[in-house]
Amino acid sequence: MNLLDMILNTQDGGLVRQIANNFQLDEGSARSAIGALVPALSKGISRNTASPQGLDELIGALSRGNHSQYIDEPESVTRQAAIDDGNGILGHIFGSKDVSRQVASRAAESTGVDTGILKKMLPMLASMAMGAMAKRGLASGAAAQAAAPESGGLGSLLTGFLDADKDGSILDDVIGMAGRFMR
């Protein structure tokens, strides 16, 4: 199961319902918005973990935070603490608010969901992404895997999580995942 599928299907769609209710969207629109935004998060995470420093930062963040709560308790993603956490995550993933704004703008064009809503949704989804990675156990044992380059390390594990068709590239999956929700 890849990152997008995990977010969409966790708690029998509870995360999707929570986002829909929070932004007064129908579940289909919420699902489309999530489908348009999560691939950009996946790509950013993959890009950041390609370097040893980025990988270390992710391992540290996963081991320090209680990110799994965002998956276990869907209502927690709408709390201010989750939004603040998500904004910090976005800063690491995208590097600037301008990139976050561009991601939201592109998603608005393809989904019809208001850009303002998508900008507010993005930090929640960033928190969910960290929660999904924490639930997948990427934090447990990640340091040992990262220290063993011959096994592919955490970068390889992340690529597997972010790479839906297991071809070693997440770019086609990002495009494909987004396309499924743009129809």
PDB file of C-alpha atoms in Angstrom:
ATOM      1  CA  MET A   1       0.000   0.000   0.000  1.00  0.00           C
ATOM      2  CA  ASN A   2       1.459   3.371  -0.974  1.00  0.00           C
ATOM      3  CA  LEU A   3       1.163   6.663   0.900  1.00  0.00           C
ATOM      4  CA  LEU A   4      -1.900   7.928  -0.963  1.00  0.00           C
ATOM      5  CA  ASP A   5      -3.772   4.642  -0.597  1.00  0.00           C
ATOM      6  CA  MET A   6      -2.951   4.479   3.099  1.00  0.00           C
ATOM      7  CA  ILE A   7      -4.295   7.995   3.701  1.00  0.00           C
ATOM      8  CA  LEU A   8      -7.421   7.362   1.630  1.00  0.00           C
ATOM      9  CA  ASN A   9      -8.215   4.002   3.225  1.00  0.00           C
ATOM     10  CA  THR A  10      -7.171   4.453   6.858  1.00  0.00           C
ATOM     11  CA  GLN A  11      -9.937   4.087   9.403  1.00  0.00           C
ATOM     12  CA  ASP A  12     -12.287   2.991   6.608  1.00  0.00           C
ATOM     13  CA  GLY A  13     -11.993   6.412   4.998  1.00  0.00           C
ATOM     14  CA  GLY A  14     -12.127   8.268   8.322  1.00  0.00           C
ATOM     15  CA  LEU A  15      -9.359  10.660   7.314  1.00  0.00           C
ATOM     16  CA  VAL A  16     -11.193  11.538   4.097  1.00  0.00           C
ATOM     17  CA  ARG A  17     -14.438  12.100   6.024  1.00  0.00           C
ATOM     18  CA  GLN A  18     -12.628  14.258   8.579  1.00  0.00           C
ATOM     19  CA  ILE A  19     -11.143  16.440   5.844  1.00  0.00           C
ATOM     20  CA  ALA A  20     -14.502  16.612   4.033  1.00  0.00           C
ATOM     21  CA  ASN A  21     -16.343  17.641   7.192  1.00  0.00           C
ATOM     22  CA  ASN A  22     -13.709  20.155   8.228  1.00  0.00           C
ATOM     23  CA  PHE A  23     -13.817  21.959   4.879  1.00  0.00           C
ATOM     24  CA  GLN A  24     -17.523  21.383   4.179  1.00  0.00           C
ATOM     25  CA  LEU A  25     -16.757  19.326   1.075  1.00  0.00           C
ATOM     26  CA  ASP A  26     -18.451  16.200  -0.163  1.00  0.00           C
ATOM     27  CA  GLU A  27     -16.305  13.086   0.209  1.00  0.00           C
ATOM     28  CA  GLY A  28     -15.644  12.902  -3.537  1.00  0.00           C
ATOM     29  CA  SER A  29     -14.220  16.432  -3.599  1.00  0.00           C
ATOM     30  CA  ALA A  30     -12.145  15.726  -0.496  1.00  0.00           C
ATOM     31  CA  ARG A  31     -10.836  12.520  -2.079  1.00  0.00           C
ATOM     32  CA  SER A  32      -9.945  14.424  -5.282  1.00  0.00           C
ATOM     33  CA  ALA A  33      -8.169  17.133  -3.297  1.00  0.00           C
ATOM     34  CA  ILE A  34      -6.202  14.574  -1.296  1.00  0.00           C
ATOM     35  CA  GLY A  35      -5.391  12.715  -4.517  1.00  0.00           C
ATOM     36  CA  ALA A  36      -4.034  15.918  -6.050  1.00  0.00           C
ATOM     37  CA  LEU A  37      -1.967  17.025  -3.037  1.00  0.00           C
ATOM     38  CA  VAL A  38      -0.456  13.816  -1.634  1.00  0.00           C
ATOM     39  CA  PRO A  39       1.612  12.997  -4.751  1.00  0.00           C
ATOM     40  CA  ALA A  40       3.372  16.362  -4.388  1.00  0.00           C
ATOM     41  CA  LEU A  41       4.105  15.528  -0.746  1.00  0.00           C
ATOM     42  CA  SER A  42       5.419  12.096  -1.788  1.00  0.00           C
ATOM     43  CA  LYS A  43       7.696  13.644  -4.366  1.00  0.00           C
ATOM     44  CA  GLY A  44       9.022  16.184  -1.849  1.00  0.00           C
ATOM     45  CA  ILE A  45       9.653  13.513   0.774  1.00  0.00           C
ATOM     46  CA  SER A  46      11.438  11.331  -1.751  1.00  0.00           C
ATOM     47  CA  ARG A  47      13.582  14.230  -2.946  1.00  0.00           C
ATOM     48  CA  ASN A  48      14.513  15.210   0.619  1.00  0.00           C
ATOM     49  CA  THR A  49      15.425  11.688   1.683  1.00  0.00           C
ATOM     50  CA  ALA A  50      17.739  11.220  -1.293  1.00  0.00           C
ATOM     51  CA  SER A  51      20.502  12.916   0.715  1.00  0.00           C
ATOM     52  CA  PRO A  52      21.971  11.458   3.921  1.00  0.00           C
ATOM     53  CA  GLN A  53      21.142  14.672   5.793  1.00  0.00           C
ATOM     54  CA  GLY A  54      17.524  14.622   4.634  1.00  0.00           C
ATOM     55  CA  LEU A  55      17.240  10.978   5.563  1.00  0.00           C
ATOM     56  CA  ASP A  56      18.640  11.671   9.041  1.00  0.00           C
ATOM     57  CA  GLU A  57      16.183  14.541   9.489  1.00  0.00           C
ATOM     58  CA  LEU A  58      13.235  12.315   8.565  1.00  0.00           C
ATOM     59  CA  ILE A  59      14.402   9.547  10.893  1.00  0.00           C
ATOM     60  CA  GLY A  60      14.735  12.092  13.687  1.00  0.00           C
ATOM     61  CA  ALA A  61      11.326  13.600  13.042  1.00  0.00           C
ATOM     62  CA  LEU A  62       9.641  10.198  12.924  1.00  0.00           C
ATOM     63  CA  SER A  63      11.319   9.031  16.118  1.00  0.00           C
ATOM     64  CA  ARG A  64      10.601  12.253  18.046  1.00  0.00           C
ATOM     65  CA  GLY A  65       7.027  12.918  17.042  1.00  0.00           C
ATOM     66  CA  ASN A  66       3.783  11.197  17.871  1.00  0.00           C
ATOM     67  CA  HIS A  67       2.753  11.265  14.222  1.00  0.00           C
ATOM     68  CA  SER A  68       0.829   7.992  14.287  1.00  0.00           C
ATOM     69  CA  GLN A  69      -1.934   9.794  16.195  1.00  0.00           C
ATOM     70  CA  TYR A  70      -2.929  11.462  12.923  1.00  0.00           C
ATOM     71  CA  ILE A  71      -3.779   8.053  11.496  1.00  0.00           C
ATOM     72  CA  ASP A  72      -5.205   6.522  14.676  1.00  0.00           C
ATOM     73  CA  GLU A  73      -7.423   9.518  15.489  1.00  0.00           C
ATOM     74  CA  PRO A  74      -8.637  11.210  12.275  1.00  0.00           C
ATOM     75  CA  GLU A  75     -10.123  14.126  14.230  1.00  0.00           C
ATOM     76  CA  SER A  76      -6.640  15.040  15.475  1.00  0.00           C
ATOM     77  CA  VAL A  77      -5.551  16.319  12.038  1.00  0.00           C
ATOM     78  CA  THR A  78      -7.826  19.354  12.314  1.00  0.00           C
ATOM     79  CA  ARG A  79      -6.384  20.495  15.649  1.00  0.00           C
ATOM     80  CA  GLN A  80      -4.048  23.474  15.710  1.00  0.00           C
ATOM     81  CA  ALA A  81      -1.137  21.326  16.937  1.00  0.00           C
ATOM     82  CA  ALA A  82      -1.446  19.111  13.844  1.00  0.00           C
ATOM     83  CA  ILE A  83      -1.647  22.146  11.571  1.00  0.00           C
ATOM     84  CA  ASP A  84       1.445  23.669  13.189  1.00  0.00           C
ATOM     85  CA  ASP A  85       3.234  20.327  12.900  1.00  0.00           C
ATOM     86  CA  GLY A  86       2.160  20.069   9.260  1.00  0.00           C
ATOM     87  CA  ASN A  87       3.417  23.553   8.449  1.00  0.00           C
ATOM     88  CA  GLY A  88       6.808  22.595   9.869  1.00  0.00           C
ATOM     89  CA  ILE A  89       6.795  19.427   7.779  1.00  0.00           C
ATOM     90  CA  LEU A  90       5.888  21.426   4.655  1.00  0.00           C
ATOM     91  CA  GLY A  91       8.821  23.746   5.349  1.00  0.00           C
ATOM     92  CA  HIS A  92      11.154  20.746   5.249  1.00  0.00           C
ATOM     93  CA  ILE A  93       9.483  19.104   2.269  1.00  0.00           C
ATOM     94  CA  PHE A  94       9.026  22.134   0.010  1.00  0.00           C
ATOM     95  CA  GLY A  95      11.475  24.654   1.456  1.00  0.00           C
ATOM     96  CA  SER A  96       9.169  27.660   1.083  1.00  0.00           C
ATOM     97  CA  LYS A  97       5.568  28.743   1.356  1.00  0.00           C
ATOM     98  CA  ASP A  98       5.693  29.733  -2.304  1.00  0.00           C
ATOM     99  CA  VAL A  99       6.067  26.091  -3.316  1.00  0.00           C
ATOM    100  CA  SER A 100       3.143  25.118  -1.063  1.00  0.00           C
ATOM    101  CA  ARG A 101       1.050  27.833  -2.683  1.00  0.00           C
ATOM    102  CA  GLN A 102       1.980  26.585  -6.162  1.00  0.00           C
ATOM    103  CA  VAL A 103       1.061  23.017  -5.217  1.00  0.00           C
ATOM    104  CA  ALA A 104      -2.325  24.203  -3.915  1.00  0.00           C
ATOM    105  CA  SER A 105      -2.897  26.331  -7.008  1.00  0.00           C
ATOM    106  CA  ARG A 106      -2.187  23.445  -9.390  1.00  0.00           C
ATOM    107  CA  ALA A 107      -4.415  21.141  -7.371  1.00  0.00           C
ATOM    108  CA  ALA A 108      -7.214  23.735  -7.464  1.00  0.00           C
ATOM    109  CA  GLU A 109      -6.999  23.891 -11.252  1.00  0.00           C
ATOM    110  CA  SER A 110      -7.321  20.137 -11.583  1.00  0.00           C
ATOM    111  CA  THR A 111      -9.936  19.491  -8.873  1.00  0.00           C
ATOM    112  CA  GLY A 112     -12.092  22.602  -8.829  1.00  0.00           C
ATOM    113  CA  VAL A 113     -11.611  22.861  -5.054  1.00  0.00           C
ATOM    114  CA  ASP A 114     -10.865  26.406  -3.883  1.00  0.00           C
ATOM    115  CA  THR A 115      -7.166  27.256  -3.566  1.00  0.00           C
ATOM    116  CA  GLY A 116      -7.741  28.701  -0.089  1.00  0.00           C
ATOM    117  CA  ILE A 117      -9.185  25.403   1.114  1.00  0.00           C
ATOM    118  CA  LEU A 118      -6.306  23.444  -0.410  1.00  0.00           C
ATOM    119  CA  LYS A 119      -3.729  25.715   1.242  1.00  0.00           C
ATOM    120  CA  LYS A 120      -5.370  25.007   4.601  1.00  0.00           C
ATOM    121  CA  MET A 121      -5.623  21.296   3.829  1.00  0.00           C
ATOM    122  CA  LEU A 122      -1.962  20.872   2.881  1.00  0.00           C
ATOM    123  CA  PRO A 123      -0.518  21.032   6.442  1.00  0.00           C
ATOM    124  CA  MET A 124      -3.099  18.496   7.605  1.00  0.00           C
ATOM    125  CA  LEU A 125      -2.086  16.159   4.805  1.00  0.00           C
ATOM    126  CA  ALA A 126       1.596  16.643   5.641  1.00  0.00           C
ATOM    127  CA  SER A 127       0.821  15.529   9.200  1.00  0.00           C
ATOM    128  CA  MET A 128      -1.131  12.562   7.822  1.00  0.00           C
ATOM    129  CA  ALA A 129       1.816  11.628   5.605  1.00  0.00           C
ATOM    130  CA  MET A 130       4.133  11.570   8.610  1.00  0.00           C
ATOM    131  CA  GLY A 131       1.535   9.558  10.494  1.00  0.00           C
ATOM    132  CA  ALA A 132       1.298   7.066   7.655  1.00  0.00           C
ATOM    133  CA  MET A 133       5.077   6.669   7.552  1.00  0.00           C
ATOM    134  CA  ALA A 134       5.179   6.249  11.328  1.00  0.00           C
ATOM    135  CA  LYS A 135       2.437   3.619  11.159  1.00  0.00           C
ATOM    136  CA  ARG A 136       4.279   1.752   8.434  1.00  0.00           C
ATOM    137  CA  GLY A 137       7.145   1.424  10.876  1.00  0.00           C
ATOM    138  CA  LEU A 138       9.606   3.547   8.956  1.00  0.00           C
ATOM    139  CA  ALA A 139      10.818   5.046  12.222  1.00  0.00           C
ATOM    140  CA  SER A 140      11.443   1.713  13.931  1.00  0.00           C
ATOM    141  CA  GLY A 141      14.690   0.288  12.771  1.00  0.00           C
ATOM    142  CA  ALA A 142      15.195   3.055  10.225  1.00  0.00           C
ATOM    143  CA  ALA A 143      18.594   3.985  11.575  1.00  0.00           C
ATOM    144  CA  ALA A 144      19.800   0.401  11.191  1.00  0.00           C
ATOM    145  CA  GLN A 145      18.478   0.211   7.645  1.00  0.00           C
ATOM    146  CA  ALA A 146      19.955   3.575   6.733  1.00  0.00           C
ATOM    147  CA  ALA A 147      23.311   2.393   8.035  1.00  0.00           C
ATOM    148  CA  ALA A 148      23.177  -0.641   5.740  1.00  0.00           C
ATOM    149  CA  PRO A 149      23.469   0.807   2.239  1.00  0.00           C
ATOM    150  CA  GLU A 150      23.762  -2.615   0.628  1.00  0.00           C
ATOM    151  CA  SER A 151      20.176  -3.309   1.681  1.00  0.00           C
ATOM    152  CA  GLY A 152      18.949  -0.117   0.121  1.00  0.00           C
ATOM    153  CA  GLY A 153      18.536   1.766   3.389  1.00  0.00           C
ATOM    154  CA  LEU A 154      15.555   3.875   4.324  1.00  0.00           C
ATOM    155  CA  GLY A 155      15.661   5.602   0.967  1.00  0.00           C
ATOM    156  CA  SER A 156      14.836   2.278  -0.638  1.00  0.00           C
ATOM    157  CA  LEU A 157      12.101   1.621   1.911  1.00  0.00           C
ATOM    158  CA  LEU A 158      10.616   5.066   1.283  1.00  0.00           C
ATOM    159  CA  THR A 159      10.737   4.589  -2.464  1.00  0.00           C
ATOM    160  CA  GLY A 160       8.805   1.363  -1.986  1.00  0.00           C
ATOM    161  CA  PHE A 161       6.199   3.182   0.092  1.00  0.00           C
ATOM    162  CA  LEU A 162       5.958   6.068  -2.349  1.00  0.00           C
ATOM    163  CA  ASP A 163       6.399   3.923  -5.504  1.00  0.00           C
ATOM    164  CA  ALA A 164       3.022   2.321  -6.268  1.00  0.00           C
ATOM    165  CA  ASP A 165       4.074   0.209  -9.267  1.00  0.00           C
ATOM    166  CA  LYS A 166       7.455  -0.841  -7.839  1.00  0.00           C
ATOM    167  CA  ASP A 167       9.456   0.310 -10.862  1.00  0.00           C
ATOM    168  CA  GLY A 168      11.955   2.273  -8.746  1.00  0.00           C
ATOM    169  CA  SER A 169      10.629   5.659  -9.832  1.00  0.00           C
ATOM    170  CA  ILE A 170       7.970   7.653  -8.036  1.00  0.00           C
ATOM    171  CA  LEU A 171       7.496  10.207 -10.824  1.00  0.00           C
ATOM    172  CA  ASP A 172       5.161   8.016 -12.866  1.00  0.00           C
ATOM    173  CA  ASP A 173       3.268   7.142  -9.699  1.00  0.00           C
ATOM    174  CA  VAL A 174       2.860  10.796  -8.748  1.00  0.00           C
ATOM    175  CA  ILE A 175       1.412  11.500 -12.186  1.00  0.00           C
ATOM    176  CA  GLY A 176      -0.721   8.360 -12.130  1.00  0.00           C
ATOM    177  CA  MET A 177      -2.059   8.945  -8.620  1.00  0.00           C
ATOM    178  CA  ALA A 178      -2.964  12.505  -9.475  1.00  0.00           C
ATOM    179  CA  GLY A 179      -4.597  11.394 -12.719  1.00  0.00           C
ATOM    180  CA  ARG A 180      -6.872   8.915 -10.946  1.00  0.00           C
ATOM    181  CA  PHE A 181      -8.449  11.742  -9.002  1.00  0.00           C
ATOM    182  CA  MET A 182      -8.642  14.333 -11.780  1.00  0.00           C
ATOM    183  CA  ARG A 183     -11.225  12.511 -13.887  1.00  0.00           C
TER     184      ARG A 183
END
